[in-house]
Amino acid sequence: CAILQCKRIHSSETDNSTDLQAKLETLHLAQYFLDSFYRRAETNGVHTLPKMRWNISGAFIGKLIGKLADALKNGEEDSRSLVFSVFMVLPLLPTGALCQEIKFSGSEEVGVNHDSLGSAVDAYAHHVIVDSMYEIVISDIQGEITSIVFFDPQCHTSDLGYWDRGQPAIDTFMESHKCNKFCKALSLEVQPHTTDSQSSNNHKGPLRIGFDS
């Protein structure tokens, strides 16, 4: 397993706990939408997508019951295993020469990939924004491609952490995304179908489980 915390510099116990909770929520959202992405593919008779997943299985947030080791004095190297009492545990991904990591999109840069795997990832990102009714973008998609496991995503919505850029990031995605063969095969919309009443209020709709026929 891998144990994660925020860096001690510029972070407090409260910041660390809040950020880890947002990160865990983002991972669950990312996997939820990946599952619904495959359901959309099944509905549309698309059976050529690669098998992808997020590194979320068994992940949890824990809190140290005992006392943390004392912080070191200024100028001393901090070699403590934990610097805050709250931590997140994730499956440890393989490393080494036989593993290859690829970044498909940036935190605020829309993915423009041309190979089959990258095109599937871009279509997944398109699916997220459509299936969330244009309220969520999953970005900073990267992964270990030997087994196609993604990790450390960012989410733009309204309240999921420091990196959340909200509506401007959603608008940027819709303006910059280029549909590919998977987007078309999955009948993903190019632009949101909104009415004046929908665009003039702040209602946050539920996530859609089913798909239009």
mmCIF file of C-alpha atoms in Angstrom:
data_model
loop_
_atom_site.group_PDB
_atom_site.id
_atom_site.type_symbol
_atom_site.label_atom_id
_atom_site.label_comp_id
_atom_site.label_asym_id
_atom_site.label_seq_id
_atom_site.Cartn_x
_atom_site.Cartn_y
_atom_site.Cartn_z
ATOM 1 C CA CYS A 1 0.000 0.000 0.000
ATOM 2 C CA ALA A 2 0.975 3.648 -0.455
ATOM 3 C CA ILE A 3 0.377 6.220 2.297
ATOM 4 C CA LEU A 4 -0.296 9.800 1.215
ATOM 5 C CA GLN A 5 -0.302 13.151 2.993
ATOM 6 C CA CYS A 6 0.128 16.777 2.011
ATOM 7 C CA LYS A 7 3.587 18.258 2.227
ATOM 8 C CA ARG A 8 4.261 19.901 5.545
ATOM 9 C CA ILE A 9 5.294 23.188 3.944
ATOM 10 C CA HIS A 10 2.294 25.536 3.572
ATOM 11 C CA SER A 11 -0.129 22.876 4.932
ATOM 12 C CA SER A 12 -1.795 22.498 8.312
ATOM 13 C CA GLU A 13 -3.538 19.527 9.926
ATOM 14 C CA THR A 14 -6.875 20.930 8.755
ATOM 15 C CA ASP A 15 -5.613 21.575 5.205
ATOM 16 C CA ASN A 16 -4.249 18.045 4.978
ATOM 17 C CA SER A 17 -7.499 16.455 6.152
ATOM 18 C CA THR A 18 -9.623 18.580 3.795
ATOM 19 C CA ASP A 19 -7.394 17.931 0.785
ATOM 20 C CA LEU A 20 -7.232 14.176 1.359
ATOM 21 C CA GLN A 21 -11.027 13.983 1.671
ATOM 22 C CA ALA A 22 -11.402 15.908 -1.597
ATOM 23 C CA LYS A 23 -8.871 13.606 -3.269
ATOM 24 C CA LEU A 24 -10.723 10.466 -2.155
ATOM 25 C CA GLU A 25 -14.043 11.913 -3.334
ATOM 26 C CA THR A 26 -12.489 12.778 -6.699
ATOM 27 C CA LEU A 27 -11.141 9.247 -7.133
ATOM 28 C CA HIS A 28 -14.560 7.754 -6.387
ATOM 29 C CA LEU A 29 -16.221 10.170 -8.806
ATOM 30 C CA ALA A 30 -13.664 9.316 -11.482
ATOM 31 C CA GLN A 31 -14.323 5.580 -11.086
ATOM 32 C CA TYR A 32 -18.100 6.108 -10.969
ATOM 33 C CA PHE A 33 -17.969 7.891 -14.309
ATOM 34 C CA LEU A 34 -15.627 5.284 -15.765
ATOM 35 C CA ASP A 35 -18.161 2.597 -14.838
ATOM 36 C CA SER A 36 -20.958 4.596 -16.470
ATOM 37 C CA PHE A 37 -18.681 5.161 -19.493
ATOM 38 C CA TYR A 38 -18.592 1.404 -20.043
ATOM 39 C CA ARG A 39 -22.357 1.190 -19.532
ATOM 40 C CA ARG A 40 -22.772 3.825 -22.237
ATOM 41 C CA ALA A 41 -20.489 1.795 -24.496
ATOM 42 C CA GLU A 42 -22.551 -1.343 -23.891
ATOM 43 C CA THR A 43 -25.767 0.548 -24.642
ATOM 44 C CA ASN A 44 -24.297 1.838 -27.918
ATOM 45 C CA GLY A 45 -22.796 -1.488 -28.955
ATOM 46 C CA VAL A 46 -19.202 -0.285 -28.645
ATOM 47 C CA HIS A 47 -16.971 -3.192 -27.612
ATOM 48 C CA THR A 48 -13.513 -1.925 -28.623
ATOM 49 C CA LEU A 49 -12.675 0.232 -25.602
ATOM 50 C CA PRO A 50 -9.554 -0.720 -23.617
ATOM 51 C CA LYS A 51 -10.040 -1.963 -20.064
ATOM 52 C CA MET A 52 -9.233 0.981 -17.801
ATOM 53 C CA ARG A 53 -9.647 1.624 -14.082
ATOM 54 C CA TRP A 54 -8.738 4.099 -11.374
ATOM 55 C CA ASN A 55 -6.429 3.240 -8.488
ATOM 56 C CA ILE A 56 -9.226 3.306 -5.928
ATOM 57 C CA SER A 57 -9.850 -0.311 -4.874
ATOM 58 C CA GLY A 58 -9.647 -0.540 -1.087
ATOM 59 C CA ALA A 59 -8.617 3.106 -0.641
ATOM 60 C CA PHE A 60 -9.472 4.783 2.657
ATOM 61 C CA ILE A 61 -8.616 7.683 4.941
ATOM 62 C CA GLY A 62 -7.275 6.873 8.386
ATOM 63 C CA LYS A 63 -6.288 8.773 11.500
ATOM 64 C CA LEU A 64 -3.392 8.041 13.820
ATOM 65 C CA ILE A 65 -4.539 7.306 17.359
ATOM 66 C CA GLY A 66 -1.148 7.687 19.003
ATOM 67 C CA LYS A 67 0.951 10.829 19.298
ATOM 68 C CA LEU A 68 2.857 12.053 16.264
ATOM 69 C CA ALA A 69 6.621 12.316 16.504
ATOM 70 C CA ASP A 70 7.719 15.834 17.408
ATOM 71 C CA ALA A 71 8.380 18.199 14.527
ATOM 72 C CA LEU A 72 12.035 18.894 13.870
ATOM 73 C CA LYS A 73 13.701 22.224 14.367
ATOM 74 C CA ASN A 74 14.125 24.635 11.486
ATOM 75 C CA GLY A 75 16.854 23.545 9.113
ATOM 76 C CA GLU A 76 16.704 19.883 10.057
ATOM 77 C CA GLU A 77 15.587 17.296 7.492
ATOM 78 C CA ASP A 78 12.140 15.921 8.321
ATOM 79 C CA SER A 79 12.318 12.131 7.946
ATOM 80 C CA ARG A 80 9.121 11.290 9.867
ATOM 81 C CA SER A 81 6.811 8.728 8.237
ATOM 82 C CA LEU A 82 3.762 10.852 9.104
ATOM 83 C CA VAL A 83 3.728 14.621 9.578
ATOM 84 C CA PHE A 84 -0.052 14.843 10.155
ATOM 85 C CA SER A 85 -2.403 12.520 12.015
ATOM 86 C CA VAL A 86 -4.733 11.992 9.007
ATOM 87 C CA PHE A 87 -3.510 9.976 6.018
ATOM 88 C CA MET A 88 -4.863 8.254 2.908
ATOM 89 C CA VAL A 89 -4.049 4.686 1.907
ATOM 90 C CA LEU A 90 -4.074 3.603 -1.746
ATOM 91 C CA PRO A 91 -2.964 0.458 -3.579
ATOM 92 C CA LEU A 92 0.734 0.667 -4.426
ATOM 93 C CA LEU A 93 1.214 0.735 -8.181
ATOM 94 C CA PRO A 94 4.117 -1.141 -9.784
ATOM 95 C CA THR A 95 7.253 0.781 -10.621
ATOM 96 C CA GLY A 96 10.435 0.078 -12.495
ATOM 97 C CA ALA A 97 11.702 -0.358 -16.026
ATOM 98 C CA LEU A 98 8.771 -2.529 -17.131
ATOM 99 C CA CYS A 99 6.193 0.116 -16.158
ATOM 100 C CA GLN A 100 5.331 3.147 -18.258
ATOM 101 C CA GLU A 101 3.438 6.226 -17.124
ATOM 102 C CA ILE A 102 1.606 8.523 -19.540
ATOM 103 C CA LYS A 103 -0.167 11.826 -18.934
ATOM 104 C CA PHE A 104 -3.284 12.220 -21.098
ATOM 105 C CA SER A 105 -4.434 15.669 -19.938
ATOM 106 C CA GLY A 106 -3.344 18.446 -17.615
ATOM 107 C CA SER A 107 -5.114 20.025 -14.678
ATOM 108 C CA GLU A 108 -6.336 22.811 -16.949
ATOM 109 C CA GLU A 109 -5.216 21.436 -20.339
ATOM 110 C CA VAL A 110 -7.749 19.422 -22.326
ATOM 111 C CA GLY A 111 -6.412 16.132 -23.673
ATOM 112 C CA VAL A 112 -5.783 15.905 -27.422
ATOM 113 C CA ASN A 113 -4.573 12.344 -27.976
ATOM 114 C CA HIS A 114 -4.397 10.495 -31.280
ATOM 115 C CA ASP A 115 -3.630 6.872 -30.419
ATOM 116 C CA SER A 116 -6.419 4.414 -29.585
ATOM 117 C CA LEU A 117 -5.885 4.476 -25.801
ATOM 118 C CA GLY A 118 -5.589 8.255 -25.691
ATOM 119 C CA SER A 119 -8.720 8.649 -27.810
ATOM 120 C CA ALA A 120 -10.620 6.408 -25.390
ATOM 121 C CA VAL A 121 -9.410 8.537 -22.465
ATOM 122 C CA ASP A 122 -10.488 11.742 -24.238
ATOM 123 C CA ALA A 123 -13.906 10.211 -24.931
ATOM 124 C CA TYR A 124 -14.160 9.245 -21.250
ATOM 125 C CA ALA A 125 -13.477 12.869 -20.281
ATOM 126 C CA HIS A 126 -16.204 13.945 -22.724
ATOM 127 C CA HIS A 127 -18.574 11.374 -21.229
ATOM 128 C CA VAL A 128 -17.971 12.734 -17.730
ATOM 129 C CA ILE A 129 -19.092 16.228 -18.641
ATOM 130 C CA VAL A 130 -22.179 14.944 -20.496
ATOM 131 C CA ASP A 131 -23.207 12.412 -17.843
ATOM 132 C CA SER A 132 -22.813 14.992 -15.060
ATOM 133 C CA MET A 133 -25.080 17.350 -17.009
ATOM 134 C CA TYR A 134 -22.147 19.697 -17.650
ATOM 135 C CA GLU A 135 -21.286 20.133 -13.973
ATOM 136 C CA ILE A 136 -18.056 18.101 -13.680
ATOM 137 C CA VAL A 137 -14.783 17.749 -15.565
ATOM 138 C CA ILE A 138 -12.233 15.076 -14.644
ATOM 139 C CA SER A 139 -8.796 16.358 -15.616
ATOM 140 C CA ASP A 140 -5.093 15.672 -15.067
ATOM 141 C CA ILE A 141 -5.696 12.106 -16.247
ATOM 142 C CA GLN A 142 -2.521 10.061 -16.035
ATOM 143 C CA GLY A 143 -1.724 6.450 -15.489
ATOM 144 C CA GLU A 144 0.451 3.388 -15.574
ATOM 145 C CA ILE A 145 -0.385 1.933 -18.972
ATOM 146 C CA THR A 146 1.027 -1.583 -18.603
ATOM 147 C CA SER A 147 -2.229 -2.479 -16.849
ATOM 148 C CA ILE A 148 -3.994 0.868 -17.643
ATOM 149 C CA VAL A 149 -4.525 2.132 -14.107
ATOM 150 C CA PHE A 150 -5.115 5.857 -13.637
ATOM 151 C CA PHE A 151 -4.151 7.852 -10.559
ATOM 152 C CA ASP A 152 -4.158 11.338 -9.008
ATOM 153 C CA PRO A 153 -6.986 13.023 -10.969
ATOM 154 C CA GLN A 154 -8.209 16.579 -10.593
ATOM 155 C CA CYS A 155 -11.864 17.560 -10.668
ATOM 156 C CA HIS A 156 -13.448 20.846 -11.735
ATOM 157 C CA THR A 157 -16.922 21.325 -10.326
ATOM 158 C CA SER A 158 -17.603 23.676 -7.410
ATOM 159 C CA ASP A 159 -16.150 22.449 -4.142
ATOM 160 C CA LEU A 160 -13.692 19.582 -4.517
ATOM 161 C CA GLY A 161 -10.438 21.033 -3.320
ATOM 162 C CA TYR A 162 -7.715 23.545 -3.965
ATOM 163 C CA TRP A 163 -7.309 22.711 -7.675
ATOM 164 C CA ASP A 164 -11.026 23.015 -8.503
ATOM 165 C CA ARG A 165 -11.442 25.768 -11.116
ATOM 166 C CA GLY A 166 -15.208 25.377 -11.425
ATOM 167 C CA GLN A 167 -17.263 26.635 -14.349
ATOM 168 C CA PRO A 168 -14.396 28.314 -16.258
ATOM 169 C CA ALA A 169 -12.628 24.936 -16.541
ATOM 170 C CA ILE A 170 -15.862 23.295 -17.700
ATOM 171 C CA ASP A 171 -16.307 25.993 -20.351
ATOM 172 C CA THR A 172 -12.689 25.538 -21.462
ATOM 173 C CA PHE A 173 -13.242 21.821 -21.932
ATOM 174 C CA MET A 174 -16.336 22.353 -24.068
ATOM 175 C CA GLU A 175 -14.514 24.913 -26.209
ATOM 176 C CA SER A 176 -11.301 22.897 -26.632
ATOM 177 C CA HIS A 177 -12.330 19.231 -26.774
ATOM 178 C CA LYS A 178 -12.102 17.605 -30.198
ATOM 179 C CA CYS A 179 -14.473 14.677 -30.649
ATOM 180 C CA ASN A 180 -12.927 11.440 -31.899
ATOM 181 C CA LYS A 181 -14.228 8.112 -33.191
ATOM 182 C CA PHE A 182 -15.232 6.953 -29.709
ATOM 183 C CA CYS A 183 -17.155 10.151 -28.927
ATOM 184 C CA LYS A 184 -19.124 9.684 -32.139
ATOM 185 C CA ALA A 185 -19.707 5.967 -31.594
ATOM 186 C CA LEU A 186 -20.968 6.693 -28.064
ATOM 187 C CA SER A 187 -23.305 9.465 -29.298
ATOM 188 C CA LEU A 188 -21.705 12.031 -27.016
ATOM 189 C CA GLU A 189 -23.059 15.528 -27.493
ATOM 190 C CA VAL A 190 -20.800 18.209 -28.913
ATOM 191 C CA GLN A 191 -22.500 21.072 -27.048
ATOM 192 C CA PRO A 192 -24.862 21.073 -24.050
ATOM 193 C CA HIS A 193 -28.557 21.384 -24.848
ATOM 194 C CA THR A 194 -29.596 24.113 -22.393
ATOM 195 C CA THR A 195 -32.635 26.316 -22.214
ATOM 196 C CA ASP A 196 -32.790 29.903 -21.022
ATOM 197 C CA SER A 197 -34.341 28.777 -17.761
ATOM 198 C CA GLN A 198 -31.631 26.168 -17.190
ATOM 199 C CA SER A 199 -28.775 28.564 -17.905
ATOM 200 C CA SER A 200 -30.216 31.308 -15.697
ATOM 201 C CA ASN A 201 -30.357 29.357 -12.442
ATOM 202 C CA ASN A 202 -27.855 27.622 -10.187
ATOM 203 C CA HIS A 203 -29.663 24.293 -9.854
ATOM 204 C CA LYS A 204 -27.322 21.333 -9.583
ATOM 205 C CA GLY A 205 -28.953 18.341 -11.222
ATOM 206 C CA PRO A 206 -28.456 14.712 -10.178
ATOM 207 C CA LEU A 207 -25.955 12.517 -11.955
ATOM 208 C CA ARG A 208 -27.574 10.496 -14.724
ATOM 209 C CA ILE A 209 -27.383 6.742 -14.398
ATOM 210 C CA GLY A 210 -29.135 5.893 -17.679
ATOM 211 C CA PHE A 211 -28.636 7.156 -21.192
ATOM 212 C CA ASP A 212 -30.823 8.592 -23.906
ATOM 213 C CA SER A 213 -31.890 5.997 -26.469
#
